[in-house]
Amino acid sequence: MDKTSRKRIIFLIDSLGMGGAERLMISYLQHLDMSRFEPYVCALQIRSGNPIADDIERLGVPVDLLPVRRLRDPRNLFRVVRYLRQRRADLVHTQLEFANVLGSMASRLIRIPSVCTLHTFYDPSWGKKSWRRHLAMWWALRHFCDRIIAVSEGTRQHHIEVGRLPPERVVTLYNGIDLSGFVPLDEETRMAGRQALNIPLDAPVLITVAVLRPQKGIQYMIEAMPAILQAVPEARYLVVGSGEHETVLKEMVNAHGVADRVIFTGVRRDIPLLLALSDVFVLPTLGEALPTVLAEAMAAGRPIIASAVGGVPEMIEDSVNGLLVPPASTDKLAETCIRLLQDPEQSRRLGRAGRQIVEERFNIERQVQLLCNLYDSLLTAS
């Protein structure tokens, strides 16, 4: 297929910070069939400097910024329409709230197909700051979006029931990750990685990778640390990421007297390395559609402890490739962490099973092929 016959796909997203949806976009772009599709990425806001933009541009994919401050300003819709026309878009793939609303409506106005990916659950409860945006998003998707991708079956059912989206237009497509970067560490690399973080070479290491916000439940893990340290005195807890809750979490670490055992790394780009030099991955989340980071932990062969919420049980089968705990249960979290840290054989068994599952169900190459097939079906029908 020559370059002029490639279909131009505009990936419209709210911002290009370090969230899961943004990071996932890089993996999909890396494996997109560039002989068939010509991708462009457009962000509607700047978050934390939009660091993912640099990674996308290094792939040779152009990144545009179309600033949108308020969703209710009607001029923004026409700005998006004008942008899509200028870029001669053939199909628009939207992600996150502002993009889902404006992108699906603009696509319908210029009569090109649109795809949306829903990465999480939304709660449009009265009184919540974001309820108007959630209702607006569901309305726009119901009336204007051609195909809606849910990242887990639980997510699909939630949006069909709560958002009243038409079931025939909502499909489940699990997130995929690139497995090539997740390889066992040689001892020299492992030692160097631990030394850089001031972690003793023989210390058991728990790790969480997440945007630091209350919903991720890291506060419960910090509350569990005194009990964990009483049973496993040399344990360390690695918190990878940044966000609005970081200051509160650091204050909690000091208040619980575990500052010398909890390490905040900030945002890191070497997640495979950090996972490989750790022993147990913990995700104490309070709600999650399908956390890509669990697939990354499985790819690294790490045993997983995670809250039994949202789409997590679709990824983690209790006692097969991880251990599930109730959300917001400090005691159960501590007990389960101690159990895995003191049982290396079970940890190895869970880690091996996780690697096998991620290869079968969350391989980026397979998921991108399914996505490309979806694009083809919509482009052919348009």
CSV table of N, CA, C and O in Angstrom, one decimal, residues 244-291:
chain,number,residue,atom,x,y,z
A,244,GLU,N,-1.5,14.2,42.9
A,244,GLU,CA,-2.1,15.1,43.9
A,244,GLU,C,-2.0,14.6,45.3
A,244,GLU,O,-2.0,15.4,46.2
A,245,HIS,N,-1.9,13.3,45.5
A,245,HIS,CA,-2.0,12.7,46.8
A,245,HIS,C,-0.6,12.5,47.4
A,245,HIS,O,-0.4,12.0,48.5
A,246,GLU,N,0.5,12.9,46.7
A,246,GLU,CA,1.8,12.6,47.1
A,246,GLU,C,2.2,13.2,48.5
A,246,GLU,O,2.8,12.6,49.3
A,247,THR,N,1.9,14.5,48.7
A,247,THR,CA,2.2,15.1,49.9
A,247,THR,C,1.5,14.5,51.1
A,247,THR,O,2.2,14.2,52.1
A,248,VAL,N,0.3,14.1,50.9
A,248,VAL,CA,-0.5,13.4,52.0
A,248,VAL,C,0.2,12.1,52.3
A,248,VAL,O,0.4,11.7,53.5
A,249,LEU,N,0.6,11.3,51.3
A,249,LEU,CA,1.2,10.0,51.5
A,249,LEU,C,2.5,10.2,52.2
A,249,LEU,O,2.8,9.4,53.1
A,250,LYS,N,3.3,11.2,51.9
A,250,LYS,CA,4.6,11.4,52.6
A,250,LYS,C,4.4,11.7,54.0
A,250,LYS,O,5.1,11.3,54.9
A,251,GLU,N,3.3,12.5,54.3
A,251,GLU,CA,3.0,12.9,55.7
A,251,GLU,C,2.6,11.6,56.5
A,251,GLU,O,3.0,11.4,57.6
A,252,MET,N,1.9,10.7,55.8
A,252,MET,CA,1.5,9.5,56.4
A,252,MET,C,2.7,8.6,56.8
A,252,MET,O,2.7,7.9,57.8
A,253,VAL,N,3.6,8.5,55.8
A,253,VAL,CA,4.8,7.7,56.0
A,253,VAL,C,5.5,8.2,57.3
A,253,VAL,O,6.0,7.4,58.1
A,254,ASN,N,5.7,9.5,57.4
A,254,ASN,CA,6.3,10.1,58.6
A,254,ASN,C,5.5,9.8,59.9
A,254,ASN,O,6.1,9.4,61.0
A,255,ALA,N,4.2,9.9,59.8
A,255,ALA,CA,3.3,9.7,61.0
A,255,ALA,C,3.4,8.3,61.4
A,255,ALA,O,3.2,8.0,62.6
A,256,HIS,N,3.5,7.3,60.5
A,256,HIS,CA,3.6,5.9,60.9
A,256,HIS,C,5.0,5.4,61.2
A,256,HIS,O,5.2,4.2,61.4
A,257,GLY,N,5.9,6.3,61.1
A,257,GLY,CA,7.3,5.9,61.5
A,257,GLY,C,8.0,4.9,60.5
A,257,GLY,O,8.8,4.1,60.9
A,258,VAL,N,7.6,5.0,59.2
A,258,VAL,CA,8.2,4.1,58.3
A,258,VAL,C,8.9,4.8,57.1
A,258,VAL,O,9.1,4.3,56.1
A,259,ALA,N,9.4,6.0,57.4
A,259,ALA,CA,10.0,6.8,56.4
A,259,ALA,C,11.3,6.2,55.8
A,259,ALA,O,11.7,6.4,54.7
A,260,ASP,N,12.0,5.4,56.7
A,260,ASP,CA,13.2,4.7,56.2
A,260,ASP,C,12.9,3.4,55.5
A,260,ASP,O,13.9,2.8,55.0
A,261,ARG,N,11.7,3.1,55.3
A,261,ARG,CA,11.3,1.8,54.6
A,261,ARG,C,10.5,2.1,53.4
A,261,ARG,O,10.2,1.2,52.6
A,262,VAL,N,10.0,3.3,53.2
A,262,VAL,CA,9.1,3.6,52.0
A,262,VAL,C,9.9,4.6,51.2
A,262,VAL,O,10.3,5.6,51.6
A,263,ILE,N,10.0,4.2,49.9
A,263,ILE,CA,10.8,5.0,49.0
A,263,ILE,C,9.9,5.6,47.9
A,263,ILE,O,9.3,4.8,47.1
A,264,PHE,N,9.8,6.9,47.8
A,264,PHE,CA,9.1,7.6,46.7
A,264,PHE,C,10.0,7.9,45.6
A,264,PHE,O,11.0,8.7,45.7
A,265,THR,N,9.8,7.3,44.4
A,265,THR,CA,10.7,7.5,43.3
A,265,THR,C,10.3,8.7,42.4
A,265,THR,O,11.1,9.1,41.5
A,266,GLY,N,9.1,9.1,42.5
A,266,GLY,CA,8.6,10.1,41.5
A,266,GLY,C,8.3,9.3,40.2
A,266,GLY,O,8.3,8.1,40.1
A,267,VAL,N,8.0,10.1,39.1
A,267,VAL,CA,7.8,9.5,37.8
A,267,VAL,C,9.0,8.9,37.3
A,267,VAL,O,10.1,9.5,37.3
A,268,ARG,N,8.9,7.6,36.8
A,268,ARG,CA,10.0,6.9,36.2
A,268,ARG,C,9.6,6.3,34.9
A,268,ARG,O,8.5,5.9,34.7
A,269,ARG,N,10.6,6.2,34.0
A,269,ARG,CA,10.3,5.7,32.7
A,269,ARG,C,10.9,4.2,32.5
A,269,ARG,O,10.7,3.6,31.5
A,270,ASP,N,11.6,3.8,33.6
A,270,ASP,CA,12.2,2.5,33.5
A,270,ASP,C,11.4,1.5,34.4
A,270,ASP,O,12.0,0.7,35.2
A,271,ILE,N,10.1,1.4,34.1
A,271,ILE,CA,9.2,0.6,34.9
A,271,ILE,C,9.6,-0.9,34.8
A,271,ILE,O,9.6,-1.6,35.8
A,272,PRO,N,10.0,-1.5,33.6
A,272,PRO,CA,10.4,-2.9,33.6
A,272,PRO,C,11.6,-3.2,34.6
A,272,PRO,O,11.6,-4.2,35.2
A,273,LEU,N,12.5,-2.2,34.6
A,273,LEU,CA,13.7,-2.4,35.5
A,273,LEU,C,13.2,-2.4,37.0
A,273,LEU,O,13.6,-3.3,37.8
A,274,LEU,N,12.4,-1.5,37.4
A,274,LEU,CA,11.9,-1.4,38.7
A,274,LEU,C,11.1,-2.6,39.2
A,274,LEU,O,11.2,-3.1,40.3
A,275,LEU,N,10.3,-3.1,38.2
A,275,LEU,CA,9.5,-4.3,38.5
A,275,LEU,C,10.5,-5.5,38.7
A,275,LEU,O,10.3,-6.3,39.6
A,276,ALA,N,11.5,-5.6,37.9
A,276,ALA,CA,12.4,-6.7,37.9
A,276,ALA,C,13.2,-6.8,39.2
A,276,ALA,O,13.6,-7.9,39.6
A,277,LEU,N,13.5,-5.6,39.7
A,277,LEU,CA,14.4,-5.6,40.9
A,277,LEU,C,13.5,-5.7,42.2
A,277,LEU,O,14.1,-5.7,43.3
A,278,SER,N,12.2,-5.8,42.1
A,278,SER,CA,11.3,-5.9,43.2
A,278,SER,C,10.8,-7.4,43.3
A,278,SER,O,11.1,-8.2,42.5
A,279,ASP,N,10.1,-7.6,44.4
A,279,ASP,CA,9.7,-9.0,44.7
A,279,ASP,C,8.2,-9.2,44.6
A,279,ASP,O,7.7,-10.3,44.1
A,280,VAL,N,7.4,-8.3,45.0
A,280,VAL,CA,5.9,-8.4,45.0
A,280,VAL,C,5.3,-7.1,44.5
A,280,VAL,O,5.7,-6.0,45.0
A,281,PHE,N,4.3,-7.2,43.6
A,281,PHE,CA,3.6,-6.0,43.1
A,281,PHE,C,2.3,-5.9,43.9
A,281,PHE,O,1.6,-6.9,44.0
A,282,VAL,N,2.0,-4.7,44.4
A,282,VAL,CA,0.8,-4.4,45.2
A,282,VAL,C,0.0,-3.3,44.5
A,282,VAL,O,0.5,-2.2,44.2
A,283,LEU,N,-1.3,-3.6,44.3
A,283,LEU,CA,-2.2,-2.5,43.8
A,283,LEU,C,-3.4,-2.5,44.7
A,283,LEU,O,-4.4,-3.2,44.5
A,284,PRO,N,-3.4,-1.6,45.7
A,284,PRO,CA,-4.5,-1.6,46.7
A,284,PRO,C,-5.6,-0.6,46.3
A,284,PRO,O,-6.2,0.0,47.1
A,285,THR,N,-5.9,-0.6,45.0
A,285,THR,CA,-6.9,0.3,44.4
A,285,THR,C,-8.3,0.2,44.9
A,285,THR,O,-8.7,-0.9,45.3
A,286,LEU,N,-9.0,1.3,44.9
A,286,LEU,CA,-10.4,1.3,45.3
A,286,LEU,C,-11.4,1.1,44.2
A,286,LEU,O,-12.6,0.8,44.4
A,287,GLY,N,-10.9,1.2,43.0
A,287,GLY,CA,-11.7,1.0,41.8
A,287,GLY,C,-10.9,1.1,40.5
A,287,GLY,O,-10.1,2.0,40.4
A,288,GLU,N,-11.0,0.2,39.6
A,288,GLU,CA,-10.1,0.2,38.4
A,288,GLU,C,-10.8,-0.6,37.3
A,288,GLU,O,-11.4,-1.7,37.5
A,289,ALA,N,-10.8,-0.1,36.1
A,289,ALA,CA,-11.5,-0.8,35.0
A,289,ALA,C,-10.6,-1.9,34.5
A,289,ALA,O,-11.1,-3.1,34.5
A,290,LEU,N,-9.4,-1.7,34.1
A,290,LEU,CA,-8.5,-2.7,33.7
A,290,LEU,C,-7.1,-2.1,33.8
A,290,LEU,O,-6.6,-1.6,32.8
A,291,PRO,N,-6.4,-2.2,35.0
A,291,PRO,CA,-5.1,-1.6,35.2
A,291,PRO,C,-4.0,-2.2,34.3
A,291,PRO,O,-3.6,-3.3,34.6
